[in-house]
Amino acid sequence: MDNAILREASDDAIDSADAALREISLDLHSHPEVLFQEHHAHQILTDFLEGRGFDVQRHAFGLETAFKATYGSGSGRTVVVNLEYDALEGIGHACGHNLIATAGLAAVIGMAKAIDQGRLSGRVVAMGTPAEEGGGGKIKMIRAGAYDDAFCCLMVHPMSKNNAYSTSMCGSELTIEYIGKPAHAMVAPWDGINALDAVTLLHTSIGLLRQQILPTDRIRGVVLEAGQRSGVIPSYAKARYCVRSASLERYKVLKQRFINCLDAAALATGCELRTTWLPAYWDIRTNEALAGQYVAHMERLGVPFPSPAEQKARGDCYSTDMGNVTYVVPSIHPTFAVDSPGGAIHTANFAAAAATEDSHRRTVSQGKAMAATGLEVLLDDAFAAKVKKEFDDTDLSMAKDPSVA
């Protein structure tokens, strides 16, 4: 069957589901749930997919709020579409994950309709990925084998601009604890070991280090606890920092320089140091073959994009665990423009924008473009081979280094 006919069937299926998709988007938006607590989202998304004939695996990969919903069969390729649906504490869907989930639903129901129409041998998978906002849900799912049978993975993210070649920063967050010894700060301060001094030295050394790091490097921190009485030498201090850079290779260098500052503060003050690192979010490695097809389909839908060179030149300063997925299978993570006057992502203004009709219209177009791109993978052996070759030719060996885990 002609590819254009299947694309039309996919688009029509998405248009027919528009009202239901809008309802789900608003439902998610009005029930914001933080990392690993997305029980309502898990329920409504899996119910919707099961009602559309998907084989749904709930509470998947050892995570209560993850799921995998599969449509299709045979020996053909498997296209995965990631859905995110966690919110931010205090400001709800200020990163627009309700729109990400909606775009993902649109994409998979469009592809499912085309699979039925064309009797295609292949599968589309809606992958429910919780806890992107700091919990590293996709990293846990990768380790549990979630993407082992995937040929490629697609997802989109609302932002301030359209960019199919979106990049992200690589990095991690950690909790830092310095343990000292209490003493009376007036009578016998020499008997104490000051944990607050250690945090102060750390913060000062990071400030000095910033003079010698790249403009793309980021180190940020806050003090969570550092004593309660001025008359007592603080014996315990706790801080939380994030360390990020533009690539996995650069992150390895920056992380070690940061660790040197941690150790130096402990050595200088005599404190014991304890650190708890979260899994690192890796930088996005966009599969350009997939990105090019996605842009072609967005432009078919009337959404213009700058040239690939212009898009690649637009660096982004966010981090996402989707970056880790791009090291496992050929993937794209385009951003799409949402009209959010007065504030970008992670603001109350953006949370409000994530519920507008205009944002929904843009989201539906994203779903159509992802569906059409996924269909190219299922239908066109030559295109699929191009996607795979690009991925196979990319040096991803740094991901095997335990220091960047």
Coordinates of C-alpha atoms in Angstrom, one line a residue:
M1 CA 0.0 0.0 0.0
D2 CA 1.2 3.5 -0.8
N3 CA 3.0 5.3 2.0
A4 CA 0.9 8.5 1.5
I5 CA -2.3 6.5 1.9
L6 CA -1.0 5.1 5.2
R7 CA 0.1 8.5 6.4
E8 CA -3.4 9.8 5.6
A9 CA -4.9 7.0 7.6
S10 CA -2.7 7.8 10.5
D11 CA -3.5 11.5 10.4
D12 CA -7.3 10.7 10.2
A13 CA -7.0 8.4 13.2
I14 CA -5.4 11.2 15.2
D15 CA -7.9 13.8 14.1
S16 CA -10.7 11.4 15.1
A17 CA -9.2 11.0 18.6
D18 CA -8.6 14.8 19.0
A19 CA -11.4 15.3 21.6
A20 CA -10.2 12.4 23.7
L21 CA -6.6 13.5 23.5
R22 CA -7.5 17.0 24.6
E23 CA -9.4 15.5 27.6
I24 CA -6.5 13.4 28.6
S25 CA -4.1 16.3 28.4
L26 CA -6.3 18.5 30.6
D27 CA -6.8 15.6 33.0
L28 CA -3.1 15.1 33.4
H29 CA -2.6 18.9 33.7
S30 CA -5.2 19.2 36.5
H31 CA -3.7 16.2 38.4
P32 CA 0.0 16.9 38.6
E33 CA 2.0 14.1 40.2
V34 CA 5.7 14.2 41.0
L35 CA 8.3 11.6 40.3
F36 CA 7.4 8.0 40.9
Q37 CA 4.0 9.1 42.2
E38 CA 2.2 9.3 38.8
H39 CA -0.5 6.8 39.7
H40 CA -3.4 8.7 38.2
A41 CA -1.5 9.3 35.0
H42 CA -0.5 5.7 34.8
Q43 CA -4.2 4.6 35.1
I44 CA -5.7 7.0 32.5
L45 CA -3.0 6.4 29.9
T46 CA -3.0 2.6 30.2
D47 CA -6.8 2.5 30.2
F48 CA -6.9 4.7 27.0
L49 CA -4.3 2.5 25.2
E50 CA -6.0 -0.8 26.3
G51 CA -9.3 0.5 25.0
R52 CA -7.6 1.1 21.6
G53 CA -6.4 -2.5 21.4
F54 CA -2.9 -2.2 22.7
D55 CA -1.4 -5.0 24.7
V56 CA -0.7 -3.2 28.0
Q57 CA 1.9 -4.2 30.5
R58 CA 1.3 -2.1 33.6
H59 CA 3.7 -1.4 36.5
A60 CA 6.5 -2.5 34.1
F61 CA 10.3 -2.9 34.6
G62 CA 10.1 -2.8 38.3
L63 CA 8.6 0.7 38.5
E64 CA 5.1 1.1 39.8
T65 CA 4.2 3.9 37.4
A66 CA 5.9 2.7 34.2
F67 CA 4.2 0.9 31.5
K68 CA 4.7 -0.7 28.0
A69 CA 1.8 -0.8 25.5
T70 CA 2.4 -2.7 22.3
Y71 CA 0.4 -2.8 19.0
G72 CA 1.2 -5.0 16.0
S73 CA 3.0 -8.3 15.4
G74 CA 5.3 -10.1 13.1
S75 CA 9.0 -10.0 12.5
G76 CA 9.2 -6.4 11.5
R77 CA 10.9 -3.5 13.3
T78 CA 9.7 -2.0 16.6
V79 CA 9.2 1.7 16.9
V80 CA 9.1 3.0 20.5
V81 CA 7.4 6.3 21.4
N82 CA 8.3 7.7 24.9
L83 CA 5.6 9.3 27.0
E84 CA 6.4 11.5 30.0
Y85 CA 3.8 12.5 32.6
D86 CA 5.5 13.6 35.8
A87 CA 5.1 17.1 37.1
L88 CA 7.2 19.5 39.2
E89 CA 6.6 19.9 42.9
G90 CA 4.7 23.2 43.6
I91 CA 4.2 24.4 40.0
G92 CA 2.6 21.4 38.3
H93 CA 3.1 20.7 34.6
A94 CA 5.6 23.6 34.2
C95 CA 7.6 21.4 31.8
G96 CA 4.6 20.4 29.7
H97 CA 4.8 16.7 30.3
N98 CA 1.0 16.5 29.8
L99 CA 1.7 17.6 26.2
I100 CA 4.5 15.0 25.8
A101 CA 2.1 12.2 26.9
T102 CA -0.6 13.5 24.5
A103 CA 1.8 13.8 21.5
G104 CA 2.9 10.2 22.3
L105 CA -0.6 8.9 22.4
A106 CA -1.4 10.6 19.1
A107 CA 1.6 9.1 17.5
V108 CA 1.0 5.5 18.5
I109 CA -2.7 5.5 17.7
G110 CA -1.9 6.9 14.3
M111 CA 0.7 4.3 13.6
A112 CA -1.6 1.5 15.0
K113 CA -4.3 2.6 12.4
A114 CA -1.7 2.5 9.6
I115 CA -0.6 -1.0 10.7
D116 CA -4.1 -2.2 10.5
Q117 CA -4.6 -0.6 7.1
G118 CA -1.4 -1.8 5.5
R119 CA -1.1 -5.2 7.3
L120 CA 2.4 -4.2 8.2
S121 CA 4.8 -6.5 9.9
G122 CA 6.1 -4.5 12.8
R123 CA 5.2 -3.0 16.2
V124 CA 4.6 0.3 17.8
V125 CA 5.2 0.7 21.5
A126 CA 4.0 3.4 23.8
M127 CA 6.6 3.5 26.6
G128 CA 5.4 5.1 29.8
T129 CA 8.4 6.6 31.4
P130 CA 8.0 8.1 34.9
A131 CA 10.2 10.4 36.9
E132 CA 12.1 12.4 34.3
E133 CA 12.2 15.3 36.6
G134 CA 15.2 14.1 38.7
G135 CA 14.3 10.5 39.2
G136 CA 16.0 9.0 36.1
G137 CA 13.1 6.8 35.3
K138 CA 14.3 6.0 31.8
I139 CA 17.7 5.0 33.2
K140 CA 16.2 2.5 35.5
M141 CA 14.1 1.2 32.5
I142 CA 17.1 0.9 30.3
R143 CA 18.8 -1.2 32.9
A144 CA 15.7 -3.4 33.2
G145 CA 15.8 -4.1 29.4
A146 CA 12.9 -1.8 28.3
Y147 CA 14.5 -0.9 25.0
D148 CA 16.2 -4.2 24.2
D149 CA 13.9 -5.0 21.3
A150 CA 13.5 -1.4 20.0
F151 CA 14.7 -0.4 16.6
C152 CA 14.3 3.3 17.3
C153 CA 12.8 5.7 19.8
L154 CA 10.9 8.9 19.3
M155 CA 9.6 11.6 21.6
V156 CA 9.0 15.4 21.6
H157 CA 9.3 18.1 24.2
P158 CA 7.5 21.5 24.4
M159 CA 10.0 24.4 24.6
S160 CA 10.4 27.9 23.3
K161 CA 11.5 26.9 19.7
N162 CA 11.2 24.2 17.0
N163 CA 14.4 22.2 16.9
A164 CA 14.6 18.7 15.5
Y165 CA 18.3 18.5 16.3
S166 CA 17.9 19.4 20.0
T167 CA 20.9 18.9 22.3
S168 CA 21.0 18.6 26.0
M169 CA 23.5 18.8 28.8
C170 CA 25.1 15.8 30.4
G171 CA 25.3 15.7 34.2
S172 CA 24.1 14.6 37.6
E173 CA 22.9 15.8 40.9
L174 CA 24.3 14.8 44.2
T175 CA 23.8 15.2 47.9
I176 CA 26.8 16.1 50.0
E177 CA 27.3 15.6 53.7
Y178 CA 30.2 16.8 55.8
I179 CA 30.5 15.3 59.3
G180 CA 32.5 17.1 61.9
K181 CA 32.6 17.4 65.7
P182 CA 30.5 19.7 67.9
A183 CA 32.0 22.0 70.5
H184 CA 31.1 25.2 72.4
A185 CA 31.9 27.9 69.9
M186 CA 33.0 30.4 72.6
V187 CA 34.5 28.2 75.4
A188 CA 36.4 25.6 73.4
P189 CA 36.1 26.1 69.6
W190 CA 39.4 24.4 69.1
D191 CA 37.8 21.1 70.2
G192 CA 35.3 21.3 67.2
I193 CA 35.5 20.2 63.6
N194 CA 33.3 22.7 61.6
A195 CA 31.2 21.2 58.9
L196 CA 29.9 24.6 57.9
D197 CA 33.5 25.6 57.1
A198 CA 33.7 22.6 54.8
V199 CA 30.6 23.7 52.8
T200 CA 31.9 27.3 52.7
L201 CA 35.2 26.1 51.3
L202 CA 33.4 24.0 48.8
H203 CA 31.3 26.9 47.6
T204 CA 34.3 29.2 47.5
S205 CA 36.4 26.8 45.5
I206 CA 33.6 26.2 43.0
G207 CA 33.3 30.0 42.6
L208 CA 37.0 30.2 41.8
L209 CA 36.9 27.1 39.5
R210 CA 34.3 28.8 37.4
Q211 CA 37.0 31.1 36.1
Q212 CA 38.7 28.1 34.4
I213 CA 35.8 26.0 33.1
L214 CA 34.1 26.2 29.7
P215 CA 31.0 28.4 29.1
T216 CA 29.0 25.3 28.5
D217 CA 29.9 23.9 32.0
R218 CA 27.4 24.4 34.9
I219 CA 27.9 23.8 38.6
R220 CA 25.1 24.9 40.9
G221 CA 24.4 24.2 44.6
V222 CA 22.3 25.0 47.6
V223 CA 23.0 24.4 51.3
L224 CA 20.2 22.4 52.9
E225 CA 21.5 22.2 56.5
A226 CA 24.5 23.8 58.3
G227 CA 23.9 24.0 62.1
Q228 CA 21.2 25.7 64.1
R229 CA 22.9 27.7 66.9
S230 CA 25.6 30.3 66.6
G231 CA 27.1 29.1 69.9
V232 CA 27.8 25.6 68.7
I233 CA 30.3 24.5 66.1
P234 CA 28.2 22.9 63.4
S235 CA 29.0 19.2 63.3
Y236 CA 26.9 18.4 60.3
A237 CA 26.3 20.2 57.0
K238 CA 24.3 19.0 54.0
A239 CA 24.2 20.5 50.5
R240 CA 22.8 19.6 47.1
Y241 CA 24.7 20.3 43.9
C242 CA 24.3 19.7 40.1
V243 CA 27.3 19.3 37.8
R244 CA 26.6 19.5 34.0
S245 CA 28.5 19.9 30.8
A246 CA 27.8 19.7 27.0
S247 CA 28.9 16.2 26.4
L248 CA 29.7 13.0 28.2
E249 CA 33.4 13.4 27.5
R250 CA 33.5 16.9 29.0
Y251 CA 31.3 15.9 31.9
K252 CA 33.8 13.2 33.0
V253 CA 36.5 16.0 33.2
L254 CA 34.3 18.5 35.0
K255 CA 33.0 15.9 37.5
Q256 CA 36.6 15.0 38.5
R257 CA 37.5 18.6 39.1
F258 CA 34.3 19.0 41.2
I259 CA 35.3 15.9 43.2
N260 CA 38.7 17.4 43.9
C261 CA 37.0 20.5 45.4
L262 CA 34.8 18.2 47.6
D263 CA 37.8 16.3 48.8
A264 CA 39.9 19.4 49.4
A265 CA 37.2 20.9 51.6
A266 CA 37.0 17.8 53.7
L267 CA 40.8 17.6 54.0
A268 CA 41.2 21.2 55.0
T269 CA 38.6 21.1 57.7
G270 CA 39.2 17.5 59.0
C271 CA 35.5 16.6 58.2
E272 CA 34.3 13.2 56.9
L273 CA 32.7 13.5 53.5
R274 CA 29.8 11.5 52.2
T275 CA 28.3 11.8 48.7
T276 CA 25.2 10.3 47.1
W277 CA 25.2 10.7 43.3
L278 CA 22.0 10.3 41.3
P279 CA 22.4 8.5 37.9
A280 CA 23.8 10.8 35.3
Y281 CA 21.6 12.2 32.6
W282 CA 23.6 11.9 29.3
D283 CA 23.6 14.3 26.4
I284 CA 21.2 13.7 23.5
R285 CA 22.8 12.2 20.4
T286 CA 20.2 12.9 17.7
N287 CA 19.9 10.5 14.9
E288 CA 20.0 12.9 11.9
A289 CA 18.3 10.5 9.5
L290 CA 15.2 10.3 11.8
A291 CA 15.4 14.1 12.5
G292 CA 15.3 14.9 8.8
Q293 CA 12.2 12.8 8.2
Y294 CA 10.5 14.3 11.2
V295 CA 11.2 17.9 9.8
A296 CA 9.9 16.9 6.4
H297 CA 6.6 15.7 8.0
M298 CA 6.3 18.8 10.2
E299 CA 6.7 21.0 7.1
R300 CA 4.2 18.8 5.3
L301 CA 1.8 19.9 8.1
G302 CA 2.6 23.5 7.6
V303 CA 5.2 24.1 10.4
P304 CA 8.4 25.7 9.0
F305 CA 11.8 24.8 10.5
P306 CA 15.2 26.5 10.1
S307 CA 18.0 24.7 8.3
P308 CA 19.6 21.8 10.0
A309 CA 22.8 23.9 10.5
E310 CA 20.8 26.6 12.2
Q311 CA 19.0 24.2 14.4
K312 CA 22.2 22.5 15.5
A313 CA 23.8 25.8 16.4
R314 CA 21.1 26.4 19.0
G315 CA 22.6 24.9 22.2
D316 CA 20.2 23.9 25.0
C317 CA 21.0 24.0 28.7
Y318 CA 18.5 21.5 30.0
S319 CA 19.1 17.8 30.9
T320 CA 16.9 14.8 30.3
D321 CA 17.2 11.0 30.8
M322 CA 16.1 10.8 27.2
G323 CA 19.7 11.4 26.5
N324 CA 20.6 8.0 27.9
V325 CA 18.1 6.4 25.5
T326 CA 19.9 8.0 22.6
Y327 CA 23.0 6.0 23.5
V328 CA 21.0 2.7 23.4
V329 CA 18.9 3.0 20.2
P330 CA 18.6 5.5 17.3
S331 CA 16.5 8.3 18.7
I332 CA 15.2 11.9 18.3
H333 CA 14.0 14.4 20.9
P334 CA 12.7 17.4 19.0
T335 CA 11.5 20.5 20.9
F336 CA 8.5 22.4 19.7
A337 CA 7.5 25.9 20.3
V338 CA 4.8 26.7 22.9
D339 CA 3.5 30.2 23.3
S340 CA 4.3 31.1 26.9
P341 CA 4.3 34.8 27.5
G342 CA 6.3 35.8 30.6
G343 CA 8.2 32.6 31.3
A344 CA 10.0 29.6 29.8
I345 CA 9.8 26.0 31.0
H346 CA 9.8 25.4 34.8
T347 CA 7.8 28.5 35.5
A348 CA 4.1 29.0 36.4
N349 CA 3.6 30.8 33.1
F350 CA 4.7 27.7 31.2
A351 CA 2.4 25.5 33.3
A352 CA -0.5 27.7 32.3
A353 CA 0.6 27.6 28.6
A354 CA 0.6 23.8 28.7
A355 CA -3.2 23.8 29.1
T356 CA -4.1 26.1 26.2
E357 CA -5.9 25.1 23.1
D358 CA -3.1 26.5 21.0
S359 CA -0.6 24.3 22.7
H360 CA -2.8 21.3 22.1
R361 CA -3.1 22.1 18.4
R362 CA 0.7 22.2 18.2
T363 CA 1.0 19.0 20.2
V364 CA -1.4 17.1 17.8
S365 CA 0.8 18.1 14.9
Q366 CA 3.8 16.7 16.7
G367 CA 2.0 13.4 17.1
K368 CA 1.2 13.3 13.4
A369 CA 4.9 13.9 12.5
M370 CA 6.1 11.3 14.9
A371 CA 3.7 8.8 13.5
A372 CA 4.7 9.5 9.9
T373 CA 8.4 9.2 10.9
G374 CA 7.8 5.9 12.6
L375 CA 5.9 4.6 9.6
E376 CA 8.9 5.4 7.4
V377 CA 10.9 3.1 9.6
L378 CA 8.4 0.3 9.3
L379 CA 7.8 0.7 5.6
D380 CA 11.1 1.6 4.0
D381 CA 14.0 -0.9 4.4
A382 CA 16.5 1.5 2.8
F383 CA 15.6 4.3 5.2
A384 CA 15.7 2.0 8.2
A385 CA 19.2 0.8 7.1
K386 CA 20.3 4.4 6.9
V387 CA 19.0 5.1 10.4
K388 CA 20.8 2.0 11.8
K389 CA 24.1 2.7 10.0
E390 CA 24.3 6.2 11.4
F391 CA 23.8 4.9 14.9
D392 CA 26.3 2.1 14.4
D393 CA 28.9 4.5 13.1
T394 CA 28.6 6.8 16.1
D395 CA 31.2 6.4 18.8
L396 CA 29.3 5.8 22.0
S397 CA 32.1 4.1 23.9
M398 CA 32.3 6.8 26.6
A399 CA 28.9 5.4 27.9
K400 CA 30.8 2.3 29.1
D401 CA 33.0 4.4 31.5
P402 CA 31.8 3.8 35.0
S403 CA 32.8 7.3 36.1
V404 CA 29.9 8.8 34.1
A405 CA 27.2 6.4 35.3

